[in-house]
Amino acid sequence: MVPNSMMFRAASALTAVGIVLVVANWYARPEAALAWTAPLAMFAVMFAALRLSRRALRRSTGDATALRRIPTAVVFAALMMGIPLALTLARSYGVVDDIDLGRRSTGVLIGAFLVMLGNVMPKNLPPLSSMRCDGARQQAFQRLVGWTWVLCGLASAIAWLALSIDSAEIATTGLVVTAMAVTIVQLLRLRRPRKDEPAHGL
């Protein structure tokens, strides 16, 4: 099975850029060497995950949906780590003065990641024959939950762009808790048998 070359290349490039940013920050602030060890190790783990998943995809002959999602996850993780590193490096050389820009950028990226997750949910519906419950209810549940997380991610990203840091953190927490509550409630409703379903007996 041939892996998605474009996404793998993007993930590999962002991982390499992240490693360069860590090394550059280390050079600019060698007294904080311990602080740069963790992101360097994370980028190394992401690079290894990419290599292993690419190799597994080439050998796979069945469904490899989970493996195909690894590059996308690495792209978002590399961006969430790389942007703050780039801004930290820019502040070290006096190019950027806004100390909150990194947190805002990370918050917006997290919102975008939630949008992506919500958008993927309805597209990965299992076949109706594999569902133990009513297929239409299962699909309606996944679409509703998908839209819930898409709207949660959009609202969170807007909050990080428009509100103060403290207000954005509060708003994002509230949005995520609300989206989780909606998901749990809908899951409980899905598992509850419908009143019009016939009783199974002798």
mmCIF file with all atom_site columns, C-alpha atoms in Angstrom:
data_model
loop_
_atom_site.group_PDB
_atom_site.id
_atom_site.type_symbol
_atom_site.label_atom_id
_atom_site.label_alt_id
_atom_site.label_comp_id
_atom_site.label_asym_id
_atom_site.label_entity_id
_atom_site.label_seq_id
_atom_site.pdbx_PDB_ins_code
_atom_site.Cartn_x
_atom_site.Cartn_y
_atom_site.Cartn_z
_atom_site.occupancy
_atom_site.B_iso_or_equiv
_atom_site.pdbx_formal_charge
_atom_site.auth_seq_id
_atom_site.auth_comp_id
_atom_site.auth_asym_id
_atom_site.auth_atom_id
_atom_site.pdbx_PDB_model_num
ATOM 1   C CA . MET A 1 1   ? 0.000   0.000   0.000  1.00 0.00 ? 1   MET A CA 1
ATOM 2   C CA . VAL A 1 2   ? 1.459   3.357   -1.080 1.00 0.00 ? 2   VAL A CA 1
ATOM 3   C CA . PRO A 1 3   ? 1.421   6.026   1.676  1.00 0.00 ? 3   PRO A CA 1
ATOM 4   C CA . ASN A 1 4   ? 0.263   9.598   1.155  1.00 0.00 ? 4   ASN A CA 1
ATOM 5   C CA . SER A 1 5   ? 3.570   11.087  0.001  1.00 0.00 ? 5   SER A CA 1
ATOM 6   C CA . MET A 1 6   ? 2.517   14.737  0.228  1.00 0.00 ? 6   MET A CA 1
ATOM 7   C CA . MET A 1 7   ? 1.362   14.507  3.849  1.00 0.00 ? 7   MET A CA 1
ATOM 8   C CA . PHE A 1 8   ? 4.402   12.451  4.822  1.00 0.00 ? 8   PHE A CA 1
ATOM 9   C CA . ARG A 1 9   ? 6.686   15.005  3.200  1.00 0.00 ? 9   ARG A CA 1
ATOM 10  C CA . ALA A 1 10  ? 4.953   17.883  4.985  1.00 0.00 ? 10  ALA A CA 1
ATOM 11  C CA . ALA A 1 11  ? 5.200   16.077  8.333  1.00 0.00 ? 11  ALA A CA 1
ATOM 12  C CA . SER A 1 12  ? 8.862   15.225  7.744  1.00 0.00 ? 12  SER A CA 1
ATOM 13  C CA . ALA A 1 13  ? 9.694   18.798  6.716  1.00 0.00 ? 13  ALA A CA 1
ATOM 14  C CA . LEU A 1 14  ? 7.942   20.307  9.746  1.00 0.00 ? 14  LEU A CA 1
ATOM 15  C CA . THR A 1 15  ? 9.682   17.839  12.047 1.00 0.00 ? 15  THR A CA 1
ATOM 16  C CA . ALA A 1 16  ? 13.064  18.776  10.569 1.00 0.00 ? 16  ALA A CA 1
ATOM 17  C CA . VAL A 1 17  ? 12.255  22.491  10.921 1.00 0.00 ? 17  VAL A CA 1
ATOM 18  C CA . GLY A 1 18  ? 11.252  21.882  14.535 1.00 0.00 ? 18  GLY A CA 1
ATOM 19  C CA . ILE A 1 19  ? 14.593  20.204  15.288 1.00 0.00 ? 19  ILE A CA 1
ATOM 20  C CA . VAL A 1 20  ? 16.424  23.144  13.697 1.00 0.00 ? 20  VAL A CA 1
ATOM 21  C CA . LEU A 1 21  ? 14.387  25.571  15.825 1.00 0.00 ? 21  LEU A CA 1
ATOM 22  C CA . VAL A 1 22  ? 15.227  23.660  19.005 1.00 0.00 ? 22  VAL A CA 1
ATOM 23  C CA . VAL A 1 23  ? 18.943  23.708  18.143 1.00 0.00 ? 23  VAL A CA 1
ATOM 24  C CA . ALA A 1 24  ? 18.771  27.440  17.302 1.00 0.00 ? 24  ALA A CA 1
ATOM 25  C CA . ASN A 1 25  ? 17.048  28.216  20.607 1.00 0.00 ? 25  ASN A CA 1
ATOM 26  C CA . TRP A 1 26  ? 19.619  26.085  22.409 1.00 0.00 ? 26  TRP A CA 1
ATOM 27  C CA . TYR A 1 27  ? 22.390  28.109  20.764 1.00 0.00 ? 27  TYR A CA 1
ATOM 28  C CA . ALA A 1 28  ? 20.691  31.426  21.605 1.00 0.00 ? 28  ALA A CA 1
ATOM 29  C CA . ARG A 1 29  ? 20.017  30.448  25.241 1.00 0.00 ? 29  ARG A CA 1
ATOM 30  C CA . PRO A 1 30  ? 22.470  27.706  26.276 1.00 0.00 ? 30  PRO A CA 1
ATOM 31  C CA . GLU A 1 31  ? 21.734  28.332  29.966 1.00 0.00 ? 31  GLU A CA 1
ATOM 32  C CA . ALA A 1 32  ? 18.269  26.762  29.377 1.00 0.00 ? 32  ALA A CA 1
ATOM 33  C CA . ALA A 1 33  ? 19.692  23.573  27.883 1.00 0.00 ? 33  ALA A CA 1
ATOM 34  C CA . LEU A 1 34  ? 17.469  21.361  30.023 1.00 0.00 ? 34  LEU A CA 1
ATOM 35  C CA . ALA A 1 35  ? 14.353  23.127  28.712 1.00 0.00 ? 35  ALA A CA 1
ATOM 36  C CA . TRP A 1 36  ? 15.278  22.356  25.098 1.00 0.00 ? 36  TRP A CA 1
ATOM 37  C CA . THR A 1 37  ? 15.805  18.643  25.747 1.00 0.00 ? 37  THR A CA 1
ATOM 38  C CA . ALA A 1 38  ? 12.082  17.815  25.975 1.00 0.00 ? 38  ALA A CA 1
ATOM 39  C CA . PRO A 1 39  ? 11.001  19.321  22.612 1.00 0.00 ? 39  PRO A CA 1
ATOM 40  C CA . LEU A 1 40  ? 14.057  17.815  20.945 1.00 0.00 ? 40  LEU A CA 1
ATOM 41  C CA . ALA A 1 41  ? 13.067  14.389  22.257 1.00 0.00 ? 41  ALA A CA 1
ATOM 42  C CA . MET A 1 42  ? 9.457   14.936  21.114 1.00 0.00 ? 42  MET A CA 1
ATOM 43  C CA . PHE A 1 43  ? 10.541  15.797  17.581 1.00 0.00 ? 43  PHE A CA 1
ATOM 44  C CA . ALA A 1 44  ? 12.777  12.726  17.536 1.00 0.00 ? 44  ALA A CA 1
ATOM 45  C CA . VAL A 1 45  ? 9.818   10.545  18.585 1.00 0.00 ? 45  VAL A CA 1
ATOM 46  C CA . MET A 1 46  ? 7.628   12.106  15.868 1.00 0.00 ? 46  MET A CA 1
ATOM 47  C CA . PHE A 1 47  ? 10.309  11.490  13.249 1.00 0.00 ? 47  PHE A CA 1
ATOM 48  C CA . ALA A 1 48  ? 10.601  7.849   14.340 1.00 0.00 ? 48  ALA A CA 1
ATOM 49  C CA . ALA A 1 49  ? 6.789   7.456   14.265 1.00 0.00 ? 49  ALA A CA 1
ATOM 50  C CA . LEU A 1 50  ? 6.727   8.790   10.709 1.00 0.00 ? 50  LEU A CA 1
ATOM 51  C CA . ARG A 1 51  ? 9.407   6.379   9.534  1.00 0.00 ? 51  ARG A CA 1
ATOM 52  C CA . LEU A 1 52  ? 7.774   3.384   11.198 1.00 0.00 ? 52  LEU A CA 1
ATOM 53  C CA . SER A 1 53  ? 4.271   4.242   9.955  1.00 0.00 ? 53  SER A CA 1
ATOM 54  C CA . ARG A 1 54  ? 5.530   4.769   6.400  1.00 0.00 ? 54  ARG A CA 1
ATOM 55  C CA . ARG A 1 55  ? 7.223   1.378   6.477  1.00 0.00 ? 55  ARG A CA 1
ATOM 56  C CA . ALA A 1 56  ? 4.101   -0.263  7.923  1.00 0.00 ? 56  ALA A CA 1
ATOM 57  C CA . LEU A 1 57  ? 1.901   1.332   5.249  1.00 0.00 ? 57  LEU A CA 1
ATOM 58  C CA . ARG A 1 58  ? 4.078   -0.045  2.482  1.00 0.00 ? 58  ARG A CA 1
ATOM 59  C CA . ARG A 1 59  ? 3.734   -3.538  3.889  1.00 0.00 ? 59  ARG A CA 1
ATOM 60  C CA . SER A 1 60  ? 0.038   -3.293  4.794  1.00 0.00 ? 60  SER A CA 1
ATOM 61  C CA . THR A 1 61  ? -2.529  -5.107  2.677  1.00 0.00 ? 61  THR A CA 1
ATOM 62  C CA . GLY A 1 62  ? -5.659  -4.329  4.704  1.00 0.00 ? 62  GLY A CA 1
ATOM 63  C CA . ASP A 1 63  ? -7.339  -1.321  6.259  1.00 0.00 ? 63  ASP A CA 1
ATOM 64  C CA . ALA A 1 64  ? -4.647  1.112   7.435  1.00 0.00 ? 64  ALA A CA 1
ATOM 65  C CA . THR A 1 65  ? -6.770  4.143   8.315  1.00 0.00 ? 65  THR A CA 1
ATOM 66  C CA . ALA A 1 66  ? -5.057  4.611   11.680 1.00 0.00 ? 66  ALA A CA 1
ATOM 67  C CA . LEU A 1 67  ? -1.615  4.565   10.072 1.00 0.00 ? 67  LEU A CA 1
ATOM 68  C CA . ARG A 1 68  ? -2.674  7.160   7.500  1.00 0.00 ? 68  ARG A CA 1
ATOM 69  C CA . ARG A 1 69  ? -3.679  9.563   10.277 1.00 0.00 ? 69  ARG A CA 1
ATOM 70  C CA . ILE A 1 70  ? -0.219  9.595   11.845 1.00 0.00 ? 70  ILE A CA 1
ATOM 71  C CA . PRO A 1 71  ? 1.276   12.159  9.401  1.00 0.00 ? 71  PRO A CA 1
ATOM 72  C CA . THR A 1 72  ? -1.665  14.530  9.953  1.00 0.00 ? 72  THR A CA 1
ATOM 73  C CA . ALA A 1 73  ? -1.260  14.245  13.711 1.00 0.00 ? 73  ALA A CA 1
ATOM 74  C CA . VAL A 1 74  ? 2.477   14.886  13.374 1.00 0.00 ? 74  VAL A CA 1
ATOM 75  C CA . VAL A 1 75  ? 1.812   17.988  11.240 1.00 0.00 ? 75  VAL A CA 1
ATOM 76  C CA . PHE A 1 76  ? -0.421  19.506  13.919 1.00 0.00 ? 76  PHE A CA 1
ATOM 77  C CA . ALA A 1 77  ? 1.924   18.491  16.737 1.00 0.00 ? 77  ALA A CA 1
ATOM 78  C CA . ALA A 1 78  ? 4.942   19.933  14.891 1.00 0.00 ? 78  ALA A CA 1
ATOM 79  C CA . LEU A 1 79  ? 3.080   23.200  14.275 1.00 0.00 ? 79  LEU A CA 1
ATOM 80  C CA . MET A 1 80  ? 1.914   23.451  17.896 1.00 0.00 ? 80  MET A CA 1
ATOM 81  C CA . MET A 1 81  ? 5.490   22.983  19.085 1.00 0.00 ? 81  MET A CA 1
ATOM 82  C CA . GLY A 1 82  ? 7.287   24.762  16.263 1.00 0.00 ? 82  GLY A CA 1
ATOM 83  C CA . ILE A 1 83  ? 5.402   28.066  16.289 1.00 0.00 ? 83  ILE A CA 1
ATOM 84  C CA . PRO A 1 84  ? 6.140   28.796  19.979 1.00 0.00 ? 84  PRO A CA 1
ATOM 85  C CA . LEU A 1 85  ? 9.768   27.788  19.384 1.00 0.00 ? 85  LEU A CA 1
ATOM 86  C CA . ALA A 1 86  ? 10.007  30.159  16.408 1.00 0.00 ? 86  ALA A CA 1
ATOM 87  C CA . LEU A 1 87  ? 8.484   32.997  18.425 1.00 0.00 ? 87  LEU A CA 1
ATOM 88  C CA . THR A 1 88  ? 10.790  32.291  21.374 1.00 0.00 ? 88  THR A CA 1
ATOM 89  C CA . LEU A 1 89  ? 13.763  32.456  19.029 1.00 0.00 ? 89  LEU A CA 1
ATOM 90  C CA . ALA A 1 90  ? 12.448  35.703  17.518 1.00 0.00 ? 90  ALA A CA 1
ATOM 91  C CA . ARG A 1 91  ? 12.084  37.225  20.988 1.00 0.00 ? 91  ARG A CA 1
ATOM 92  C CA . SER A 1 92  ? 15.636  36.182  21.847 1.00 0.00 ? 92  SER A CA 1
ATOM 93  C CA . TYR A 1 93  ? 16.894  38.326  18.950 1.00 0.00 ? 93  TYR A CA 1
ATOM 94  C CA . GLY A 1 94  ? 14.455  41.187  19.608 1.00 0.00 ? 94  GLY A CA 1
ATOM 95  C CA . VAL A 1 95  ? 12.380  40.608  16.478 1.00 0.00 ? 95  VAL A CA 1
ATOM 96  C CA . VAL A 1 96  ? 9.100   39.994  18.374 1.00 0.00 ? 96  VAL A CA 1
ATOM 97  C CA . ASP A 1 97  ? 8.021   41.688  21.599 1.00 0.00 ? 97  ASP A CA 1
ATOM 98  C CA . ASP A 1 98  ? 4.556   40.150  22.132 1.00 0.00 ? 98  ASP A CA 1
ATOM 99  C CA . ILE A 1 99  ? 5.001   37.466  24.795 1.00 0.00 ? 99  ILE A CA 1
ATOM 100 C CA . ASP A 1 100 ? 1.415   36.190  24.300 1.00 0.00 ? 100 ASP A CA 1
ATOM 101 C CA . LEU A 1 101 ? 1.702   35.553  20.567 1.00 0.00 ? 101 LEU A CA 1
ATOM 102 C CA . GLY A 1 102 ? 2.935   31.994  21.053 1.00 0.00 ? 102 GLY A CA 1
ATOM 103 C CA . ARG A 1 103 ? 0.039   31.064  23.331 1.00 0.00 ? 103 ARG A CA 1
ATOM 104 C CA . ARG A 1 104 ? -2.453  32.606  20.924 1.00 0.00 ? 104 ARG A CA 1
ATOM 105 C CA . SER A 1 105 ? -0.988  30.733  17.974 1.00 0.00 ? 105 SER A CA 1
ATOM 106 C CA . THR A 1 106 ? -1.073  27.449  19.869 1.00 0.00 ? 106 THR A CA 1
ATOM 107 C CA . GLY A 1 107 ? -4.686  28.073  20.914 1.00 0.00 ? 107 GLY A CA 1
ATOM 108 C CA . VAL A 1 108 ? -5.718  28.740  17.319 1.00 0.00 ? 108 VAL A CA 1
ATOM 109 C CA . LEU A 1 109 ? -3.954  25.564  16.169 1.00 0.00 ? 109 LEU A CA 1
ATOM 110 C CA . ILE A 1 110 ? -5.711  23.512  18.837 1.00 0.00 ? 110 ILE A CA 1
ATOM 111 C CA . GLY A 1 111 ? -9.019  24.929  17.598 1.00 0.00 ? 111 GLY A CA 1
ATOM 112 C CA . ALA A 1 112 ? -8.085  23.961  14.039 1.00 0.00 ? 112 ALA A CA 1
ATOM 113 C CA . PHE A 1 113 ? -7.193  20.473  15.249 1.00 0.00 ? 113 PHE A CA 1
ATOM 114 C CA . LEU A 1 114 ? -10.638 20.120  16.873 1.00 0.00 ? 114 LEU A CA 1
ATOM 115 C CA . VAL A 1 115 ? -12.244 21.236  13.614 1.00 0.00 ? 115 VAL A CA 1
ATOM 116 C CA . MET A 1 116 ? -10.278 18.578  11.737 1.00 0.00 ? 116 MET A CA 1
ATOM 117 C CA . LEU A 1 117 ? -11.312 15.868  14.206 1.00 0.00 ? 117 LEU A CA 1
ATOM 118 C CA . GLY A 1 118 ? -14.970 16.872  13.983 1.00 0.00 ? 118 GLY A CA 1
ATOM 119 C CA . ASN A 1 119 ? -14.793 16.913  10.203 1.00 0.00 ? 119 ASN A CA 1
ATOM 120 C CA . VAL A 1 120 ? -13.295 13.416  10.056 1.00 0.00 ? 120 VAL A CA 1
ATOM 121 C CA . MET A 1 121 ? -15.880 11.743  12.322 1.00 0.00 ? 121 MET A CA 1
ATOM 122 C CA . PRO A 1 122 ? -18.837 11.565  9.889  1.00 0.00 ? 122 PRO A CA 1
ATOM 123 C CA . LYS A 1 123 ? -16.553 10.452  7.048  1.00 0.00 ? 123 LYS A CA 1
ATOM 124 C CA . ASN A 1 124 ? -15.476 7.336   8.928  1.00 0.00 ? 124 ASN A CA 1
ATOM 125 C CA . LEU A 1 125 ? -18.916 5.815   9.394  1.00 0.00 ? 125 LEU A CA 1
ATOM 126 C CA . PRO A 1 126 ? -18.822 2.033   9.812  1.00 0.00 ? 126 PRO A CA 1
ATOM 127 C CA . PRO A 1 127 ? -20.869 -0.063  7.372  1.00 0.00 ? 127 PRO A CA 1
ATOM 128 C CA . LEU A 1 128 ? -24.484 -0.512  8.398  1.00 0.00 ? 128 LEU A CA 1
ATOM 129 C CA . SER A 1 129 ? -24.044 -4.288  8.471  1.00 0.00 ? 129 SER A CA 1
ATOM 130 C CA . SER A 1 130 ? -21.440 -3.966  11.249 1.00 0.00 ? 130 SER A CA 1
ATOM 131 C CA . MET A 1 131 ? -23.646 -1.915  13.565 1.00 0.00 ? 131 MET A CA 1
ATOM 132 C CA . ARG A 1 132 ? -25.468 -3.652  16.379 1.00 0.00 ? 132 ARG A CA 1
ATOM 133 C CA . CYS A 1 133 ? -27.777 -0.686  16.934 1.00 0.00 ? 133 CYS A CA 1
ATOM 134 C CA . ASP A 1 134 ? -29.959 1.083   14.388 1.00 0.00 ? 134 ASP A CA 1
ATOM 135 C CA . GLY A 1 135 ? -27.717 2.277   11.549 1.00 0.00 ? 135 GLY A CA 1
ATOM 136 C CA . ALA A 1 136 ? -29.570 5.548   10.991 1.00 0.00 ? 136 ALA A CA 1
ATOM 137 C CA . ARG A 1 137 ? -29.282 6.469   14.673 1.00 0.00 ? 137 ARG A CA 1
ATOM 138 C CA . GLN A 1 138 ? -25.573 5.615   14.650 1.00 0.00 ? 138 GLN A CA 1
ATOM 139 C CA . GLN A 1 139 ? -24.949 7.824   11.626 1.00 0.00 ? 139 GLN A CA 1
ATOM 140 C CA . ALA A 1 140 ? -27.035 10.670  13.057 1.00 0.00 ? 140 ALA A CA 1
ATOM 141 C CA . PHE A 1 141 ? -25.021 10.425  16.282 1.00 0.00 ? 141 PHE A CA 1
ATOM 142 C CA . GLN A 1 142 ? -21.689 10.622  14.475 1.00 0.00 ? 142 GLN A CA 1
ATOM 143 C CA . ARG A 1 143 ? -22.794 13.554  12.318 1.00 0.00 ? 143 ARG A CA 1
ATOM 144 C CA . LEU A 1 144 ? -24.113 15.485  15.321 1.00 0.00 ? 144 LEU A CA 1
ATOM 145 C CA . VAL A 1 145 ? -20.955 14.843  17.334 1.00 0.00 ? 145 VAL A CA 1
ATOM 146 C CA . GLY A 1 146 ? -18.839 15.788  14.332 1.00 0.00 ? 146 GLY A CA 1
ATOM 147 C CA . TRP A 1 147 ? -20.639 19.122  13.929 1.00 0.00 ? 147 TRP A CA 1
ATOM 148 C CA . THR A 1 148 ? -20.378 19.697  17.687 1.00 0.00 ? 148 THR A CA 1
ATOM 149 C CA . TRP A 1 149 ? -16.582 19.431  17.612 1.00 0.00 ? 149 TRP A CA 1
ATOM 150 C CA . VAL A 1 150 ? -16.268 21.439  14.396 1.00 0.00 ? 150 VAL A CA 1
ATOM 151 C CA . LEU A 1 151 ? -18.206 24.325  15.964 1.00 0.00 ? 151 LEU A CA 1
ATOM 152 C CA . CYS A 1 152 ? -16.256 23.909  19.213 1.00 0.00 ? 152 CYS A CA 1
ATOM 153 C CA . GLY A 1 153 ? -12.960 24.197  17.331 1.00 0.00 ? 153 GLY A CA 1
ATOM 154 C CA . LEU A 1 154 ? -14.112 27.214  15.290 1.00 0.00 ? 154 LEU A CA 1
ATOM 155 C CA . ALA A 1 155 ? -15.391 29.047  18.358 1.00 0.00 ? 155 ALA A CA 1
ATOM 156 C CA . SER A 1 156 ? -12.195 28.226  20.266 1.00 0.00 ? 156 SER A CA 1
ATOM 157 C CA . ALA A 1 157 ? -9.982  29.535  17.455 1.00 0.00 ? 157 ALA A CA 1
ATOM 158 C CA . ILE A 1 158 ? -12.026 32.742  17.232 1.00 0.00 ? 158 ILE A CA 1
ATOM 159 C CA . ALA A 1 159 ? -11.799 33.166  21.002 1.00 0.00 ? 159 ALA A CA 1
ATOM 160 C CA . TRP A 1 160 ? -8.000  32.957  20.875 1.00 0.00 ? 160 TRP A CA 1
ATOM 161 C CA . LEU A 1 161 ? -7.936  35.530  18.088 1.00 0.00 ? 161 LEU A CA 1
ATOM 162 C CA . ALA A 1 162 ? -10.407 38.006  19.575 1.00 0.00 ? 162 ALA A CA 1
ATOM 163 C CA . LEU A 1 163 ? -10.269 37.737  23.373 1.00 0.00 ? 163 LEU A CA 1
ATOM 164 C CA . SER A 1 164 ? -7.621  38.309  25.999 1.00 0.00 ? 164 SER A CA 1
ATOM 165 C CA . ILE A 1 165 ? -5.466  35.334  26.979 1.00 0.00 ? 165 ILE A CA 1
ATOM 166 C CA . ASP A 1 166 ? -7.303  34.705  30.252 1.00 0.00 ? 166 ASP A CA 1
ATOM 167 C CA . SER A 1 167 ? -10.729 35.050  28.626 1.00 0.00 ? 167 SER A CA 1
ATOM 168 C CA . ALA A 1 168 ? -9.722  32.790  25.743 1.00 0.00 ? 168 ALA A CA 1
ATOM 169 C CA . GLU A 1 169 ? -8.569  30.075  28.153 1.00 0.00 ? 169 GLU A CA 1
ATOM 170 C CA . ILE A 1 170 ? -11.873 30.248  30.056 1.00 0.00 ? 170 ILE A CA 1
ATOM 171 C CA . ALA A 1 171 ? -13.898 30.245  26.837 1.00 0.00 ? 171 ALA A CA 1
ATOM 172 C CA . THR A 1 172 ? -11.969 27.302  25.383 1.00 0.00 ? 172 THR A CA 1
ATOM 173 C CA . THR A 1 173 ? -12.382 25.274  28.575 1.00 0.00 ? 173 THR A CA 1
ATOM 174 C CA . GLY A 1 174 ? -16.115 25.965  28.580 1.00 0.00 ? 174 GLY A CA 1
ATOM 175 C CA . LEU A 1 175 ? -16.451 25.051  24.909 1.00 0.00 ? 175 LEU A CA 1
ATOM 176 C CA . VAL A 1 176 ? -14.553 21.777  25.271 1.00 0.00 ? 176 VAL A CA 1
ATOM 177 C CA . VAL A 1 177 ? -16.520 20.786  28.399 1.00 0.00 ? 177 VAL A CA 1
ATOM 178 C CA . THR A 1 178 ? -19.781 21.574  26.590 1.00 0.00 ? 178 THR A CA 1
ATOM 179 C CA . ALA A 1 179 ? -18.748 19.551  23.531 1.00 0.00 ? 179 ALA A CA 1
ATOM 180 C CA . MET A 1 180 ? -17.787 16.623  25.772 1.00 0.00 ? 180 MET A CA 1
ATOM 181 C CA . ALA A 1 181 ? -21.134 16.837  27.587 1.00 0.00 ? 181 ALA A CA 1
ATOM 182 C CA . VAL A 1 182 ? -23.042 16.842  24.291 1.00 0.00 ? 182 VAL A CA 1
ATOM 183 C CA . THR A 1 183 ? -21.031 13.824  23.128 1.00 0.00 ? 183 THR A CA 1
ATOM 184 C CA . ILE A 1 184 ? -21.696 11.882  26.337 1.00 0.00 ? 184 ILE A CA 1
ATOM 185 C CA . VAL A 1 185 ? -25.424 12.713  26.359 1.00 0.00 ? 185 VAL A CA 1
ATOM 186 C CA . GLN A 1 186 ? -25.818 11.679  22.723 1.00 0.00 ? 186 GLN A CA 1
ATOM 187 C CA . LEU A 1 187 ? -23.877 8.472   23.356 1.00 0.00 ? 187 LEU A CA 1
ATOM 188 C CA . LEU A 1 188 ? -26.181 7.593   26.262 1.00 0.00 ? 188 LEU A CA 1
ATOM 189 C CA . ARG A 1 189 ? -29.222 8.311   24.085 1.00 0.00 ? 189 ARG A CA 1
ATOM 190 C CA . LEU A 1 190 ? -27.788 6.111   21.349 1.00 0.00 ? 190 LEU A CA 1
ATOM 191 C CA . ARG A 1 191 ? -27.326 3.191   23.750 1.00 0.00 ? 191 ARG A CA 1
ATOM 192 C CA . ARG A 1 192 ? -30.828 3.585   25.196 1.00 0.00 ? 192 ARG A CA 1
ATOM 193 C CA . PRO A 1 193 ? -33.345 1.352   23.355 1.00 0.00 ? 193 PRO A CA 1
ATOM 194 C CA . ARG A 1 194 ? -36.081 3.179   21.468 1.00 0.00 ? 194 ARG A CA 1
ATOM 195 C CA . LYS A 1 195 ? -39.674 2.875   22.691 1.00 0.00 ? 195 LYS A CA 1
ATOM 196 C CA . ASP A 1 196 ? -40.872 1.615   19.325 1.00 0.00 ? 196 ASP A CA 1
ATOM 197 C CA . GLU A 1 197 ? -38.305 -1.193  19.176 1.00 0.00 ? 197 GLU A CA 1
ATOM 198 C CA . PRO A 1 198 ? -39.908 -4.637  19.639 1.00 0.00 ? 198 PRO A CA 1
ATOM 199 C CA . ALA A 1 199 ? -39.040 -6.504  22.826 1.00 0.00 ? 199 ALA A CA 1
ATOM 200 C CA . HIS A 1 200 ? -36.853 -9.536  22.304 1.00 0.00 ? 200 HIS A CA 1
ATOM 201 C CA . GLY A 1 201 ? -38.434 -12.534 23.920 1.00 0.00 ? 201 GLY A CA 1
ATOM 202 C CA . LEU A 1 202 ? -39.548 -16.104 23.314 1.00 0.00 ? 202 LEU A CA 1
#
